[in-house]
Structure formats: structure tokens, C-alpha cells
Coordinates of C-alpha atoms in Angstrom, one line a residue:
M76 CA -48.9 38.2 -20.9
N77 CA -49.7 36.2 -24.1
M78 CA -46.1 36.6 -25.2
I79 CA -44.8 35.2 -21.9
L80 CA -47.2 32.2 -22.1
I81 CA -46.2 31.5 -25.7
A82 CA -42.5 31.6 -24.7
V83 CA -43.1 29.2 -21.8
L84 CA -45.1 26.8 -24.0
A85 CA -42.4 26.9 -26.7
L86 CA -39.6 26.2 -24.2
G87 CA -41.7 23.4 -22.7
A88 CA -42.2 21.8 -26.1
I89 CA -38.5 22.0 -27.0
A90 CA -37.6 20.5 -23.7
A91 CA -40.0 17.6 -24.3
V92 CA -38.6 16.9 -27.7
I93 CA -35.1 16.9 -26.4
A94 CA -36.0 14.6 -23.6
V95 CA -37.6 12.1 -26.1
V96 CA -34.5 12.3 -28.3
L97 CA -32.1 11.7 -25.3
Y98 CA -34.2 8.8 -24.1
V99 CA -34.2 7.1 -27.5
A100 CA -30.5 7.7 -27.9
S101 CA -29.8 6.2 -24.4
K102 CA -31.7 3.1 -25.3
T103 CA -30.2 2.8 -28.7
F104 CA -26.6 3.2 -27.6
E105 CA -27.0 1.6 -24.2
V106 CA -24.0 -0.6 -23.2
D107 CA -24.7 -3.3 -20.6
E108 CA -21.9 -3.5 -18.1
D109 CA -20.9 -6.9 -16.7
P110 CA -21.9 -6.8 -13.0
R111 CA -18.7 -8.7 -12.2
I112 CA -16.7 -5.6 -13.0
A113 CA -18.1 -3.9 -9.9
Q114 CA -17.5 -7.0 -7.8
V115 CA -13.9 -7.2 -8.9
A116 CA -13.4 -3.5 -8.3
A117 CA -14.8 -3.9 -4.8
V118 CA -12.0 -6.3 -3.7
L119 CA -9.2 -4.1 -5.3
P120 CA -7.4 -1.6 -3.0
Q121 CA -8.4 1.3 -5.2
A122 CA -4.9 2.8 -5.0
N123 CA -5.1 3.6 -8.7
C124 CA -1.3 3.4 -8.8
G125 CA -1.1 2.0 -12.4
G126 CA 1.3 -0.7 -11.3
C127 CA -0.9 -3.3 -12.9
G128 CA -0.4 -1.6 -16.3
Y129 CA -4.0 -0.4 -16.6
P130 CA -5.6 3.0 -16.0
G131 CA -6.7 2.6 -12.4
C132 CA -8.3 -0.1 -10.5
N133 CA -11.6 0.0 -12.5
G134 CA -9.6 -0.4 -15.7
F135 CA -7.8 -3.4 -14.2
A136 CA -11.2 -4.9 -13.1
D137 CA -12.6 -4.5 -16.6
A138 CA -9.5 -6.2 -18.1
C139 CA -9.8 -9.1 -15.7
V140 CA -13.5 -9.7 -16.4
K141 CA -12.9 -9.6 -20.2
A142 CA -9.9 -11.9 -20.1
K143 CA -10.2 -15.6 -20.5
T144 CA -7.3 -16.2 -18.0
L145 CA -5.6 -14.3 -15.2
D146 CA -2.2 -15.1 -16.5
G147 CA -0.1 -12.0 -16.6
K148 CA -2.6 -10.1 -14.4
L149 CA -1.4 -8.9 -11.1
C150 CA -2.4 -6.2 -8.6
P151 CA 1.0 -5.3 -7.0
V152 CA -0.6 -3.5 -4.1
G153 CA -3.1 -6.3 -3.2
G154 CA -0.7 -9.1 -4.1
Q155 CA -1.7 -12.8 -4.3
P156 CA -4.5 -12.6 -1.7
V157 CA -6.4 -10.1 -3.9
M158 CA -5.8 -12.0 -7.1
D159 CA -7.2 -15.1 -5.4
K160 CA -10.4 -13.2 -4.5
I161 CA -10.7 -12.1 -8.1
G162 CA -10.2 -15.6 -9.3
N163 CA -13.0 -16.8 -7.0
I164 CA -15.4 -14.1 -8.4
L165 CA -14.5 -15.0 -12.1
G166 CA -14.2 -18.7 -11.6
L167 CA -10.6 -18.6 -12.8
T168 CA -7.3 -19.7 -11.3
A169 CA -4.9 -17.0 -10.3
K170 CA -1.4 -18.4 -10.5
A171 CA 1.0 -17.6 -7.7
S172 CA 2.9 -14.4 -8.5
V173 CA 6.6 -13.7 -7.7
P174 CA 6.8 -11.0 -5.0
M175 CA 8.6 -7.9 -6.4
I176 CA 10.3 -5.0 -4.7
A177 CA 11.9 -1.7 -5.8
V178 CA 15.7 -1.7 -5.9
V179 CA 17.7 1.5 -6.0
R180 CA 20.7 0.8 -8.3
C181 CA 23.0 3.5 -7.1
Q182 CA 25.5 3.7 -4.3
G183 CA 26.8 7.2 -5.2
S184 CA 26.6 8.6 -1.7
C185 CA 28.4 11.8 -0.7
D186 CA 31.5 10.0 0.4
K187 CA 31.8 7.9 -2.7
R188 CA 30.8 10.5 -5.3
S189 CA 32.4 13.9 -4.8
R190 CA 30.4 17.0 -5.8
L191 CA 31.9 19.1 -8.6
T192 CA 29.1 21.8 -8.8
E193 CA 26.3 23.1 -6.7
Y194 CA 22.8 23.1 -8.1
D195 CA 20.6 26.1 -7.3
G196 CA 17.2 25.6 -8.8
V197 CA 14.0 23.6 -8.6
K198 CA 14.8 20.6 -6.5
R199 CA 13.2 18.0 -8.8
C200 CA 15.0 15.2 -10.6
A201 CA 13.1 15.7 -13.8
V202 CA 14.1 19.3 -14.0
M203 CA 17.7 18.7 -13.0
A204 CA 18.1 15.8 -15.6
S205 CA 16.8 18.0 -18.4
L206 CA 19.3 20.8 -17.5
Y207 CA 22.6 19.1 -17.0
G208 CA 24.4 15.9 -15.9
G209 CA 24.2 16.6 -12.1
E210 CA 26.4 17.9 -9.4
T211 CA 28.9 15.0 -9.7
G212 CA 31.0 13.5 -12.4
C213 CA 28.6 10.7 -12.8
S214 CA 25.9 11.5 -15.3
Y215 CA 24.0 8.3 -14.7
G216 CA 23.5 8.1 -10.9
C217 CA 20.9 9.4 -8.6
L218 CA 20.2 13.2 -8.6
G219 CA 18.7 13.2 -5.1
G220 CA 15.7 15.4 -6.0
G221 CA 13.2 13.0 -4.5
D222 CA 10.9 12.5 -7.4
C223 CA 10.6 8.8 -6.5
V224 CA 9.6 9.7 -3.0
A225 CA 6.9 12.1 -4.2
A226 CA 5.6 9.5 -6.6
C227 CA 5.3 6.8 -3.9
R228 CA 1.7 6.6 -2.4
F229 CA 2.7 4.2 0.3
D230 CA 5.4 6.1 2.0
A231 CA 7.9 3.4 1.1
L232 CA 10.7 5.6 0.0
S233 CA 12.7 8.3 1.8
I234 CA 15.9 10.3 1.1
N235 CA 18.7 9.4 3.5
P236 CA 20.0 12.8 4.7
E237 CA 23.5 11.4 5.2
T238 CA 23.9 9.7 1.8
G239 CA 21.5 11.8 -0.2
L240 CA 20.1 8.6 -1.8
P241 CA 16.6 7.2 -1.7
E242 CA 16.0 4.2 0.5
V243 CA 13.2 1.6 0.2
D244 CA 11.2 0.4 3.2
E245 CA 10.8 -3.2 2.3
L246 CA 7.8 -3.6 4.6
K247 CA 5.9 -0.8 2.9
C248 CA 6.9 -1.3 -0.7
T249 CA 4.1 -2.7 -2.9
A250 CA 6.1 -2.9 -6.1
C251 CA 3.6 -0.6 -7.9
G252 CA 6.5 0.7 -10.0
A253 CA 5.5 4.4 -9.6
C254 CA 9.0 5.3 -8.3
A255 CA 10.7 3.6 -11.2
K256 CA 8.6 5.5 -13.7
A257 CA 9.3 8.8 -11.9
C258 CA 13.1 8.4 -12.0
P259 CA 14.5 10.2 -15.0
R260 CA 17.8 8.3 -14.6
H261 CA 16.1 4.9 -14.5
I262 CA 18.1 3.8 -11.5
I263 CA 15.1 2.2 -9.7
E264 CA 14.3 -1.3 -10.9
M265 CA 11.6 -3.7 -9.9
R266 CA 13.1 -7.1 -9.0
P267 CA 11.9 -10.2 -7.3
K268 CA 12.3 -10.2 -3.5
G269 CA 14.0 -13.5 -3.7
V270 CA 14.2 -16.4 -1.3
D271 CA 14.0 -15.2 2.3
N272 CA 13.9 -11.7 0.9
Q273 CA 17.5 -12.1 -0.3
R274 CA 18.8 -11.0 -3.7
V275 CA 22.1 -10.1 -5.4
C276 CA 22.1 -7.0 -7.5
V277 CA 24.5 -4.7 -9.4
L278 CA 23.9 -1.3 -7.7
C279 CA 25.3 0.8 -10.5
V280 CA 24.0 2.1 -13.8
N281 CA 27.2 3.9 -15.0
K282 CA 28.0 2.9 -18.6
D283 CA 31.2 4.9 -18.9
K284 CA 34.5 3.0 -19.4
G285 CA 36.3 1.8 -16.3
A286 CA 38.7 4.7 -15.6
V287 CA 36.0 7.3 -16.2
A288 CA 33.4 5.5 -14.1
R289 CA 35.9 4.9 -11.2
K290 CA 36.9 8.6 -11.2
A291 CA 33.3 9.7 -11.0
C292 CA 32.3 7.2 -8.2
N293 CA 34.3 4.9 -5.9
A294 CA 31.5 2.3 -6.1
A295 CA 31.0 2.4 -9.9
C296 CA 31.0 -0.7 -12.0
I297 CA 34.2 -0.6 -14.2
G298 CA 33.2 -3.4 -16.6
C299 CA 36.2 -5.5 -15.6
G300 CA 34.2 -8.7 -16.2
R301 CA 35.4 -10.6 -13.1
C302 CA 31.9 -11.2 -12.0
V303 CA 31.1 -12.7 -15.4
K304 CA 34.0 -15.1 -15.2
N305 CA 33.2 -16.2 -11.6
C306 CA 29.5 -16.8 -12.1
P307 CA 28.9 -20.6 -12.3
T308 CA 25.3 -20.2 -13.7
G309 CA 25.9 -17.6 -16.4
A310 CA 23.6 -15.1 -14.6
V311 CA 26.0 -12.2 -15.0
S312 CA 26.4 -10.4 -18.3
L313 CA 28.4 -7.4 -19.4
E314 CA 27.1 -4.8 -21.8
N315 CA 28.1 -1.2 -22.4
N316 CA 30.7 -1.5 -19.7
L317 CA 28.1 -2.4 -17.1
A318 CA 27.4 -5.7 -15.4
Y319 CA 23.9 -7.0 -14.9
I320 CA 22.5 -10.0 -13.0
D321 CA 19.7 -12.0 -14.5
Y322 CA 17.6 -13.0 -11.4
G323 CA 16.1 -15.9 -13.3
K324 CA 19.5 -17.6 -13.5
C325 CA 21.1 -16.4 -10.3
D326 CA 21.4 -19.1 -7.6
L327 CA 22.6 -16.5 -5.0
C328 CA 26.1 -18.1 -4.6
R329 CA 27.6 -14.6 -4.2
K330 CA 30.8 -15.4 -6.0
C331 CA 30.2 -12.4 -8.2
E332 CA 30.0 -10.2 -5.1
A333 CA 33.3 -11.4 -3.8
A334 CA 34.9 -11.0 -7.2
C335 CA 33.9 -7.4 -7.7
P336 CA 36.8 -5.0 -6.9
Q337 CA 34.5 -2.0 -6.7
G338 CA 31.8 -3.3 -4.4
S339 CA 29.3 -2.6 -7.1
I340 CA 27.6 -6.0 -6.5
V341 CA 25.7 -6.2 -3.3
A342 CA 24.0 -9.1 -1.6
I343 CA 20.9 -7.8 0.1
N344 CA 19.6 -9.2 3.4
F345 CA 22.4 -11.9 3.6
P346 CA 24.4 -12.8 6.7
P347 CA 28.0 -11.5 6.8
L348 CA 30.5 -13.5 4.9
A349 CA 33.6 -15.0 6.5
V350 CA 37.0 -14.3 5.1
V351 CA 37.3 -16.0 1.7
S352 CA 40.7 -17.0 0.3
D353 CA 39.6 -18.2 -3.1
V354 CA 36.5 -16.9 -4.9
D355 CA 36.2 -20.0 -7.1
S356 CA 36.3 -22.3 -4.1
G357 CA 32.9 -21.1 -2.8
L358 CA 31.7 -18.7 -0.2
K359 CA 30.8 -19.4 3.4
D360 CA 28.6 -17.4 5.7
S361 CA 29.2 -16.7 9.4
S362 CA 28.1 -20.2 10.4
G363 CA 30.7 -21.8 8.1
D364 CA 28.1 -23.3 5.7
S365 CA 28.4 -23.0 1.9
V366 CA 26.2 -20.0 0.8
G367 CA 25.7 -21.3 -2.7
K368 CA 24.7 -24.8 -1.5
K369 CA 22.2 -23.4 1.1
E370 CA 20.5 -21.1 -1.4
S371 CA 20.3 -23.7 -4.0
E372 CA 18.6 -26.1 -1.6
K373 CA 16.1 -23.3 -0.7
R374 CA 15.2 -22.8 -4.3
K375 CA 14.5 -26.5 -4.8
E376 CA 12.2 -26.5 -1.8

């Protein structure tokens, strides 16, 4: 009985000493957290998508509180309304951000890109990309495994069963960038939505030379440079046999689209064009108005 009592007293004494040590340590190394961090976190969507560039919403809240300005800070899911709330909490001004959207830069559907082999394995793009170039002759285009669809937490992407390519639901896309990070071929790019949700993009990432690229896909950019020559603002550049449009310089005149012999350049959410006899003379939409003039006026507004 005495042995049991001694053991109980000894354990009690040890526990008391440990409790005192832990208490002293907690007070010594205590870190006071700014209460505004919790306030900012409360207005965030808590999607923890990482689109802001920080490890989750709490990490973004901490960064906003510690920053002297909100420049460069953006919650892609919450958008400008959430940033305005954060600005009110912190007494800072949240500058208006440019709405972004995911763009799938590949048109290699089944009818444009013939299959050379048949893949029989784990249906994941990351696995397929690590094993071989894909089922087609284009080793740059979409693999169709759906990694981007799985990465999207907002149900904004889906694989079109007819084309085998991912499609973006513009009403659901939050521009978090998860799909772009998940794509091993880097065919998904985050671009500004543009005026009236309109934008002109090169929907191809093939860097092979013209003849090789065209043989692999009927919609591949062949690096002919016609788009570069016809762009009045210098927004189109050509590097590694691939054209690219700088959205900061593009005035949406669509001359590059008309000049492209492959249809690699696509004007998204635009009205149909009327028949154009001369690319350099300017394009007209179905109403007969100059497309470039109308879009330039919108940008000025």
C-alpha cells in the first residue's frame, strides 16, 4: 500500500513540475496574434485554393494584415468585393483588380488531331506526360486525362466527350489557377477576361516547326508570322515557332485572327465577322461597324 502511495505522490509531483515548466514556457514564448487576422479571415471564402499565392486563406489574411499596402494582393475567389471588405478592416485601399479567367490553349480535338496510339493505363495527365508524348503526333497538346477537372474546386471545368478537351464554364471560374498548376503540359493560362468578356488568344502551344506542327494538328500554329505582320499595336510576338498575344497591348482589332491560316488565333465571345476582302483594311462585325474602332472606344471608356 505504501509503495502505491509513494508512486502516486511521485507521479503527482512530476506532473506538477511539468505543468509549471509548460506554463513558464508558454508565457516566455507567447506570441500575440493581431486580432485583425481573424477578422480578415472571416470575410474570406475559406476555399483554401492557393490562388492568392499563400498557403490557404489564413495565410493570405496574415499577409494582408502585415502588409503596408494591398497592392498585389488578390483573393481570386472572392474578387474585388472581398478585397474591399479587407481594405475596410485594415484601413487600406484595395485597388480595382483585373478579372481573370482560365483559357485552354489547345484546339486539338479528335477531328483535328488524329490518334496514332492508344493509351491503356492510369487515366491521369501527370502519369501520361511522364510516360510518353501522348496518343497523337503533338507532344505539346492536351492529354485529356482530366487532371485540371479534378483540381478545380468550383466545378468550372469539364471534359467535352466529343472533342476530348477541357472546357471552362466562365460563370463558375474563379481564376484560382488550380487547373493551370495541375496541367503538366501548361496549356491552361490565366488571362484577363477582357472588355465585355471578350479576348483574343492563340489557342496552341506547339513549338514544332510549321510542317511538323501542321502534320500533328490541323489547328496548330505554324509560326508563319502573318499575325505579327498584321498586328497594328505590336501585341503579337513569335518565339520558338509559336505566336503569342500580349493582352496588355492587344486592342482586340482581330486582324491577327483573320490573318492566321490555321485558325490558331481565336476571338472569344465576339460577334461573327462579315466577309473581309483585305486584312489590313480592317474587320467588320455583323452590324457593319469596325471591330477595332468599337473595341478601342470601349477601352477608353
